[in-house]
Tab-separated table of C-alpha atoms and ligand atoms in Angstrom:
chain	number	residue	atom	x	y	z
A	921	MET	CA	-23.452	-1.303	-0.026
A	922	GLN	CA	-19.749	-1.112	-0.381
A	923	ARG	CA	-18.554	2.511	0.370
A	924	LEU	CA	-16.135	4.225	-1.996
A	925	GLU	CA	-13.032	6.313	-1.330
A	926	ILE	CA	-13.340	9.778	-2.588
A	927	SER	CA	-9.529	9.787	-3.631
A	928	ASP	CA	-10.200	6.862	-5.965
A	929	LEU	CA	-12.877	8.904	-7.635
A	930	ILE	CA	-11.493	12.357	-8.141
A	931	THR	CA	-8.302	11.287	-10.036
A	932	ALA	CA	-8.180	9.062	-13.085
A	933	VAL	CA	-5.059	7.796	-14.936
A	934	ASP	CA	-4.687	5.562	-17.863
A	935	PRO	CA	-2.782	2.652	-16.091
A	936	HIS	CA	-0.651	1.929	-19.218
A	937	SER	CA	0.413	5.369	-20.356
A	938	GLY	CA	0.123	7.132	-17.115
A	939	ARG	CA	-1.881	9.930	-18.849
A	940	ARG	CA	-4.150	11.977	-16.643
A	941	LEU	CA	-7.910	11.513	-17.609
A	942	PRO	CA	-10.583	14.224	-17.061
A	943	VAL	CA	-12.977	13.425	-14.143
A	944	ARG	CA	-16.449	14.887	-14.210
A	945	ARG	CA	-17.395	16.195	-10.862
A	946	ALA	CA	-21.120	15.241	-11.284
A	947	GLU	CA	-20.032	11.541	-12.213
A	948	ALA	CA	-18.112	11.127	-8.945
A	949	VAL	CA	-20.946	12.746	-6.903
A	950	ARG	CA	-23.462	10.272	-8.670
A	951	LEU	CA	-21.334	7.294	-7.721
A	952	LEU	CA	-20.920	8.387	-4.228
A	953	ARG	CA	-24.747	9.143	-3.944
A	954	GLU	CA	-25.574	5.745	-5.334
A	955	SER	CA	-23.345	4.057	-2.772
A	956	GLY	CA	-25.524	5.808	-0.105
A	957	ASP	CA	-22.701	8.200	1.026
A	958	GLU	CA	-24.324	11.732	1.011
A	959	ARG	CA	-21.542	13.100	3.130
A	960	ALA	CA	-18.770	12.008	0.552
A	961	ALA	CA	-20.853	13.414	-2.341
A	962	GLY	CA	-21.155	16.701	-0.479
A	963	ILE	CA	-17.179	16.944	-0.094
A	964	VAL	CA	-16.772	16.158	-3.821
A	965	ALA	CA	-19.742	18.707	-4.703
A	966	GLY	CA	-17.589	21.389	-3.049
A	967	LEU	CA	-14.463	20.810	-5.112
A	968	PRO	CA	-13.613	23.395	-7.876
A	969	ALA	CA	-14.451	22.558	-11.588
A	970	ASP	CA	-14.199	24.257	-14.776
A	971	GLU	CA	-17.313	25.420	-16.796
A	972	ASP	CA	-17.682	21.819	-18.419
A	973	GLY	CA	-17.899	20.357	-14.968
A	974	VAL	CA	-14.345	18.739	-15.053
A	975	LEU	CA	-12.491	18.747	-11.764
A	976	ASP	CA	-9.616	21.193	-11.748
A	977	PRO	CA	-6.740	18.770	-11.753
A	978	ARG	CA	-4.274	21.236	-9.907
A	979	ALA	CA	-6.743	21.742	-7.090
A	980	VAL	CA	-7.238	17.951	-6.812
A	981	ASP	CA	-3.432	17.372	-6.795
A	982	ARG	CA	-2.878	19.927	-4.037
A	983	LEU	CA	-5.656	18.450	-1.873
A	984	LEU	CA	-4.238	14.784	-2.321
A	985	ILE	CA	-0.622	16.000	-1.562
A	986	SER	CA	-1.825	17.687	1.655
A	987	VAL	CA	-4.135	14.686	2.695
A	988	HIS	CA	-1.104	12.322	2.075
A	989	THR	CA	1.219	14.616	3.985
A	990	GLU	CA	-1.205	14.186	6.869
A	991	LEU	CA	-1.422	10.450	6.220
A	992	GLN	CA	2.346	10.133	6.528
A	993	ARG	CA	1.925	10.552	10.275
A	994	LEU	CA	-0.003	7.195	10.286
A	995	SER	CA	3.186	5.572	8.765
A	996	GLU	CA	5.309	7.347	11.347
A	997	GLU	CA	3.280	6.620	14.441
A	998	LEU	CA	2.767	2.875	13.368
A	999	ARG	CA	6.448	2.661	12.698
A	1000	MET	CA	6.038	1.309	9.279
A	1001	GLY	CA	9.744	1.575	8.642
A	1002	GLU	CA	10.812	-0.624	11.405
A	1003	ARG	CA	7.942	-3.048	10.830
A	1004	LEU	CA	9.031	-3.473	7.228
A	1005	VAL	CA	12.694	-3.824	8.218
A	1006	HIS	CA	11.806	-6.487	10.825
A	1007	LEU	CA	10.727	-8.884	7.959
A	1008	LEU	CA	12.811	-7.383	4.981
A	1009	GLY	CA	16.107	-7.548	6.862
A	1010	PRO	CA	15.727	-11.341	7.186
A	1011	LEU	CA	14.391	-11.819	3.727
A	1012	PHE	CA	17.268	-10.014	2.146
A	1013	THR	CA	19.571	-12.233	4.255
A	1014	ALA	CA	17.704	-15.211	2.787
A	1015	ILE	CA	18.085	-13.876	-0.730
A	1016	ARG	CA	21.840	-13.062	-0.362
A	1017	GLU	CA	22.393	-16.659	1.041
A	1018	THR	CA	20.663	-18.316	-1.723
A	1019	SER	CA	21.012	-16.176	-4.837
A	1020	GLY	CA	24.608	-17.037	-5.546
A	1021	GLN	CA	25.397	-13.687	-6.859
A	1022	PRO	CA	26.165	-10.284	-5.138
A	1023	GLY	CA	23.636	-7.437	-5.473
A	1024	PRO	CA	22.626	-4.950	-6.340
A	1025	TYR	CA	19.022	-6.041	-5.409
A	1026	ARG	CA	16.079	-3.908	-6.128
A	1027	LEU	CA	13.208	-3.047	-3.813
A	1028	VAL	CA	10.061	-1.469	-5.525
A	1029	ASP	CA	7.277	0.184	-3.429
A	1030	VAL	CA	4.081	-0.227	-5.503
A	1031	GLY	CA	1.911	2.903	-5.028
A	1032	CYS	CA	4.370	4.661	-3.026
A	1033	GLY	CA	2.327	7.962	-2.696
A	1034	LEU	CA	4.690	10.520	-1.030
A	1035	GLY	CA	7.312	7.756	-0.665
A	1036	TYR	CA	7.580	7.725	3.096
A	1037	LEU	CA	8.631	4.238	3.263
A	1038	VAL	CA	11.314	4.426	0.636
A	1039	ARG	CA	12.626	7.756	2.006
A	1040	TRP	CA	12.900	6.200	5.507
A	1041	LEU	CA	14.741	3.288	4.114
A	1042	ALA	CA	17.114	5.461	2.446
A	1043	ALA	CA	17.612	7.779	5.453
A	1044	THR	CA	18.284	4.796	7.728
A	1045	ASP	CA	20.205	2.510	5.253
A	1046	ALA	CA	18.422	-0.151	7.159
A	1047	LEU	CA	18.535	-2.837	4.335
A	1048	GLY	CA	22.131	-2.235	3.347
A	1049	ALA	CA	23.984	-0.515	0.466
A	1050	ASP	CA	23.286	-3.380	-2.019
A	1051	VAL	CA	19.472	-2.795	-2.073
A	1052	GLU	CA	18.403	-0.143	-4.479
A	1053	LEU	CA	15.172	1.751	-3.396
A	1054	VAL	CA	12.637	2.660	-5.828
A	1055	GLY	CA	9.168	4.224	-5.313
A	1056	VAL	CA	6.539	3.856	-8.156
A	1057	ASP	CA	3.088	5.675	-8.507
A	1058	LEU	CA	0.548	6.057	-11.157
A	1059	ASP	CA	-0.250	9.575	-9.544
A	1060	ALA	CA	2.302	12.031	-10.976
A	1061	ALA	CA	1.650	14.608	-8.532
A	1062	LEU	CA	2.246	12.372	-5.536
A	1063	VAL	CA	5.252	10.727	-6.922
A	1064	GLY	CA	6.623	14.048	-7.983
A	1065	GLU	CA	6.328	15.316	-4.508
A	1066	ALA	CA	8.173	12.192	-3.259
A	1067	GLY	CA	10.981	12.847	-5.530
A	1068	ARG	CA	11.185	16.544	-4.559
A	1069	LEU	CA	11.430	15.491	-0.759
A	1070	ALA	CA	14.059	12.838	-1.405
A	1071	ARG	CA	16.177	15.541	-3.356
A	1072	ALA	CA	15.549	18.063	-0.424
A	1073	GLU	CA	16.511	15.347	2.011
A	1074	GLY	CA	19.590	14.336	-0.227
A	1075	LEU	CA	18.444	10.590	-0.154
A	1076	ASP	CA	19.945	7.946	-2.173
A	1077	CYS	CA	16.588	6.525	-3.801
A	1078	ARG	CA	14.498	6.916	-6.852
A	1079	PHE	CA	10.871	7.704	-7.767
A	1080	VAL	CA	9.218	6.883	-10.961
A	1081	HIS	CA	5.861	7.977	-12.365
A	1082	GLY	CA	4.104	4.893	-13.986
A	1083	ASN	CA	2.813	1.481	-13.369
A	1084	ALA	CA	5.088	-0.487	-10.940
A	1085	PHE	CA	4.627	-3.635	-13.259
A	1086	ASP	CA	5.899	-1.914	-16.415
A	1087	LEU	CA	9.204	-0.887	-15.122
A	1088	PRO	CA	12.231	-1.565	-17.629
A	1089	GLU	CA	14.360	-3.145	-14.660
A	1090	ALA	CA	12.719	-5.984	-12.559
A	1091	ALA	CA	12.241	-5.780	-9.015
A	1092	THR	CA	13.951	-8.314	-6.604
A	1093	VAL	CA	11.234	-7.585	-4.019
A	1094	TYR	CA	7.920	-5.690	-4.224
A	1095	VAL	CA	6.385	-3.914	-1.122
A	1096	SER	CA	3.483	-1.638	-0.582
A	1097	THR	CA	1.558	-0.095	2.312
A	1098	GLY	CA	-2.171	0.674	2.233
A	1099	VAL	CA	-2.664	-0.477	-1.323
A	1100	LEU	CA	-4.096	-3.844	-1.242
A	1101	HIS	CA	-7.638	-2.914	-0.324
A	1102	HIS	CA	-7.868	-0.927	-3.489
A	1103	PHE	CA	-7.794	-4.057	-5.518
A	1104	ARG	CA	-11.070	-5.809	-5.424
A	1105	GLY	CA	-12.292	-9.133	-6.712
A	1106	PRO	CA	-10.264	-10.797	-9.537
A	1107	ALA	CA	-8.039	-7.640	-9.622
A	1108	LEU	CA	-6.477	-8.747	-6.221
A	1109	ALA	CA	-5.266	-12.113	-7.522
A	1110	GLU	CA	-4.126	-10.371	-10.827
A	1111	PHE	CA	-2.006	-7.960	-8.674
A	1112	PHE	CA	-0.372	-11.043	-7.125
A	1113	ARG	CA	0.006	-13.016	-10.395
A	1114	ALA	CA	1.791	-9.871	-12.058
A	1115	GLN	CA	4.453	-10.186	-9.389
A	1116	ALA	CA	4.698	-14.158	-9.606
A	1117	ALA	CA	5.110	-13.650	-13.522
A	1118	SER	CA	8.027	-11.360	-13.146
A	1119	PRO	CA	11.576	-12.282	-12.111
A	1120	ALA	CA	10.864	-10.935	-8.405
A	1121	LEU	CA	12.013	-13.396	-5.745
A	1122	ALA	CA	9.370	-12.050	-3.251
A	1123	PHE	CA	6.689	-9.606	-2.119
A	1124	CYS	CA	5.648	-7.966	1.019
A	1125	HIS	CA	2.526	-5.977	1.048
A	1126	PHE	CA	1.107	-4.160	4.180
A	1127	ASP	CA	-2.498	-3.383	4.582
A	1128	ILE	CA	-5.195	-2.642	7.473
A	1129	ALA	CA	-5.969	-5.735	9.261
A	1130	ALA	CA	-9.674	-6.586	8.974
A	1131	THR	CA	-10.467	-6.732	12.662
A	1132	GLY	CA	-13.866	-5.497	14.190
A	1133	LEU	CA	-12.081	-2.578	15.736
A	1134	ALA	CA	-10.367	-1.442	12.608
A	1135	PRO	CA	-12.975	1.160	11.454
A	1136	ILE	CA	-13.284	2.550	15.125
A	1137	GLY	CA	-9.493	2.773	15.308
A	1138	ALA	CA	-9.273	4.381	11.981
A	1139	TRP	CA	-11.984	6.939	12.986
A	1140	VAL	CA	-10.159	7.941	16.208
A	1141	PHE	CA	-6.851	8.234	14.415
A	1142	HIS	CA	-8.086	10.169	11.339
A	1143	ARG	CA	-10.199	12.437	13.705
A	1144	ALA	CA	-7.173	13.204	15.705
A	1145	ARG	CA	-4.519	13.495	13.105
A	1146	MET	CA	-6.254	14.737	10.019
A	1147	ARG	CA	-7.895	17.952	9.247
A	1148	HIS	CA	-9.394	17.593	5.816
A	1149	PRO	CA	-12.771	15.924	5.683
A	1150	LEU	CA	-11.629	13.870	2.614
A	1151	GLY	CA	-8.667	12.308	4.571
A	1152	ARG	CA	-11.078	11.541	7.506
A	1153	HIS	CA	-13.755	9.962	5.199
A	1154	ASP	CA	-11.289	7.738	3.195
A	1155	GLY	CA	-9.407	6.616	6.313
A	1156	VAL	CA	-12.529	5.055	7.677
A	1157	VAL	CA	-13.744	3.735	4.422
A	1158	SER	CA	-10.429	2.030	3.896
A	1159	ALA	CA	-10.578	0.322	7.205
A	1160	ARG	CA	-14.041	-1.006	6.223
A	1161	ARG	CA	-12.836	-2.328	2.921
A	1162	ALA	CA	-9.744	-4.078	4.438
A	1163	HIS	CA	-9.429	-7.735	3.142
A	1164	SER	CA	-9.832	-10.715	5.502
A	1165	ASP	CA	-6.671	-12.876	6.114
A	1166	GLY	CA	-8.448	-15.531	4.193
A	1167	THR	CA	-9.067	-13.318	1.183
A	1168	LEU	CA	-5.453	-12.289	1.192
A	1169	LEU	CA	-3.949	-15.762	1.477
A	1170	ARG	CA	-6.259	-17.105	-1.080
A	1171	ALA	CA	-5.612	-14.482	-3.714
A	1172	ALA	CA	-1.726	-14.681	-2.942
A	1173	ALA	CA	-1.638	-18.334	-3.719
A	1174	VAL	CA	-0.577	-17.906	-7.341
A	1175	PRO	CA	1.727	-20.273	-9.295
A	1176	GLY	CA	5.486	-20.178	-8.200
A	1177	ILE	CA	4.649	-18.422	-4.843
A	1178	ARG	CA	4.518	-19.556	-1.395
A	1179	PRO	CA	1.853	-17.226	0.380
A	1180	LEU	CA	2.497	-16.453	4.030
A	1181	LEU	CA	0.650	-14.041	6.515
A	1182	TYR	CA	2.648	-12.467	9.336
A	1183	GLU	CA	0.571	-11.928	12.578
A	1184	PRO	CA	-2.706	-13.380	11.266
A	1185	ARG	CA	-5.801	-12.288	13.067
A	1186	GLY	CA	-6.705	-14.426	16.116
A	1187	ALA	CA	-2.920	-14.920	16.805
A	1188	VAL	CA	-2.516	-11.389	18.126
A	1189	ASN	CA	-4.175	-8.750	20.263
A	1190	PRO	CA	-6.727	-6.902	18.068
A	1191	PHE	CA	-6.164	-3.630	19.944
A	1192	CYS	CA	-2.426	-3.895	18.678
A	1193	THR	CA	-2.913	-5.180	15.249
A	1194	THR	CA	-3.215	-2.280	12.750
A	1195	LEU	CA	-1.469	-3.122	9.483
A	1196	ARG	CA	-0.049	-6.475	8.886
A	1197	PRO	CA	1.511	-7.962	5.828
A	1198	VAL	CA	0.842	-10.716	3.219
A	1199	LEU	CA	4.205	-12.217	1.914
A	1200	GLY	CA	4.723	-14.249	-1.152
A	1201	VAL	CA	8.157	-15.989	-1.566
A	1202	ARG	CA	9.737	-18.328	-4.160
A	1203	PRO	CA	9.327	-21.726	-2.382
A	1204	HIS	CA	13.199	-22.239	-1.907
A	1205	LEU	CA	13.250	-18.979	0.174
A	1206	GLU	CA	10.833	-20.173	3.033
A	1207	ALA	CA	13.303	-22.136	4.983
A	1208	PRO	CA	16.128	-19.487	4.948
A	1209	LEU	CA	13.720	-16.780	5.686
A	1210	ARG	CA	12.437	-18.606	8.740
A	1211	ARG	CA	15.951	-19.298	9.851
A	1212	ALA	CA	16.743	-15.740	9.483
A	1213	LEU	CA	13.730	-14.434	11.319
A	1214	GLY	CA	14.544	-16.794	14.332
A	1215	ARG	CA	11.694	-16.888	16.951
A	1216	ALA	CA	9.735	-14.488	15.079
A	1217	ALA	CA	9.179	-17.097	12.199
A	1218	ARG	CA	6.427	-18.640	14.595
A	1219	ARG	CA	4.211	-15.639	13.663
A	1220	LEU	CA	4.390	-16.425	9.880
A	1221	VAL	CA	1.713	-18.767	8.703
A	1222	GLY	CA	0.578	-20.273	5.431
A	1223	PRO	CA	-2.855	-21.262	4.412
A	1224	GLU	CA	-2.485	-24.760	5.989
A	1225	HIS	CA	-2.395	-22.992	9.463
A	1226	LEU	CA	-5.268	-20.939	8.956
A	1227	ALA	CA	-8.211	-23.365	8.629
A	1228	GLU	CA	-10.810	-20.704	7.977
A	1229	ALA	CA	-8.553	-19.099	5.172
A	1230	VAL	CA	-8.699	-21.939	2.753
A	1231	ARG	CA	-12.448	-22.699	2.935
B	1484	SAM	C1	-3.737	4.742	-0.910
B	1484	SAM	S1	-2.503	5.246	-1.800
B	1484	SAM	C2	-1.093	4.568	-0.890
B	1484	SAM	C3	0.019	5.578	-0.771
B	1484	SAM	C4	1.262	5.137	0.067
B	1484	SAM	N1	1.680	3.698	-0.177
B	1484	SAM	C5	0.965	5.294	1.583
B	1484	SAM	O1	1.002	4.407	2.397
B	1484	SAM	O2	0.673	6.553	1.821
B	1484	SAM	C6	-2.444	4.057	-3.012
B	1484	SAM	C7	-1.631	4.339	-4.353
B	1484	SAM	O3	-1.342	3.348	-5.309
B	1484	SAM	C8	-1.089	3.757	-6.524
B	1484	SAM	N2	-1.115	2.626	-7.492
B	1484	SAM	C9	-2.189	1.610	-7.504
B	1484	SAM	N3	-1.740	0.667	-8.443
B	1484	SAM	C10	-0.421	1.063	-8.852
B	1484	SAM	C11	0.479	0.462	-9.811
B	1484	SAM	N4	0.065	-0.725	-10.332
B	1484	SAM	N5	1.575	1.007	-10.079
B	1484	SAM	C12	1.884	2.114	-9.336
B	1484	SAM	N6	1.020	2.924	-8.564
B	1484	SAM	C13	-0.095	2.176	-8.123
B	1484	SAM	C14	-2.231	4.723	-6.617
B	1484	SAM	O4	-2.046	5.668	-7.641
B	1484	SAM	C15	-2.216	5.433	-5.356
B	1484	SAM	O5	-1.339	6.554	-5.205
């Protein structure tokens, strides 16, 4: 049976209004038990709740902020900022070349959590002054902490509480890290369709590569780097829930988008591949993107190069 992530069960938000919804502890415990995960059920049973059995939202927020703060080390150690810029630098070069108008362009990080990526991009100015940086998250506590950190660091970026696809201003490029595996079944294609239906020119979403070694790698990393049992648990479950290359390429093949995968499984050493991105670009951008990438463009493949992906 598919394992569940505790953090998905202990907070609930109306995806349109962003309003926090009450979560009954017994319900979360029941779902985890039914999935065969007694250890996770025990972790949730130990969380504070009020006399009606509703989880204490402030305690849940504190817990998730501390788990995400530990999780930020994963982004630091995997050099997520540099990896994103390796692709987004050439992507924005292609956009500047073809758009016919000067910026500003807007990068939106969907499900930014504590906003590590957006803050790193702002601190390094790696994409250039014509790229506005925005992080969006449905979780008010996480995105609130992202804003607080950005102000403390004096960074030129913005954090918004809400649904990344309901923003008043359109994104030029959508990005994310560690978000894709949360979308299952038809919700994954819907995630890509929402971006294709917007005026955005491209997206680039990083998530855990579904290699046989991913769950072991995640266990070692989370054991070494995270203290709270919730963080350790969810880290391993998310690696198990990682989408295959084929699933991502099929789901990202939505009208108006050319789906591409960077460093697909099989083309790279499984010991080195941890998070890899699925990209979608408006078709006219593919050739200039490949030119701007230079030799690295060989690692960018479409569904036609990944025979098993399209079956
Ligand atoms: C596992 S967290 C990833 C956090 C962060 N990207 C990181 O790498 O640490 C996934 C986040 O996505 C957010 N999320 C999911 N769908 C979203 C949407 N449509 N708009 C904004 N946030 C979303 C959830 O609230 C959650 O905080």
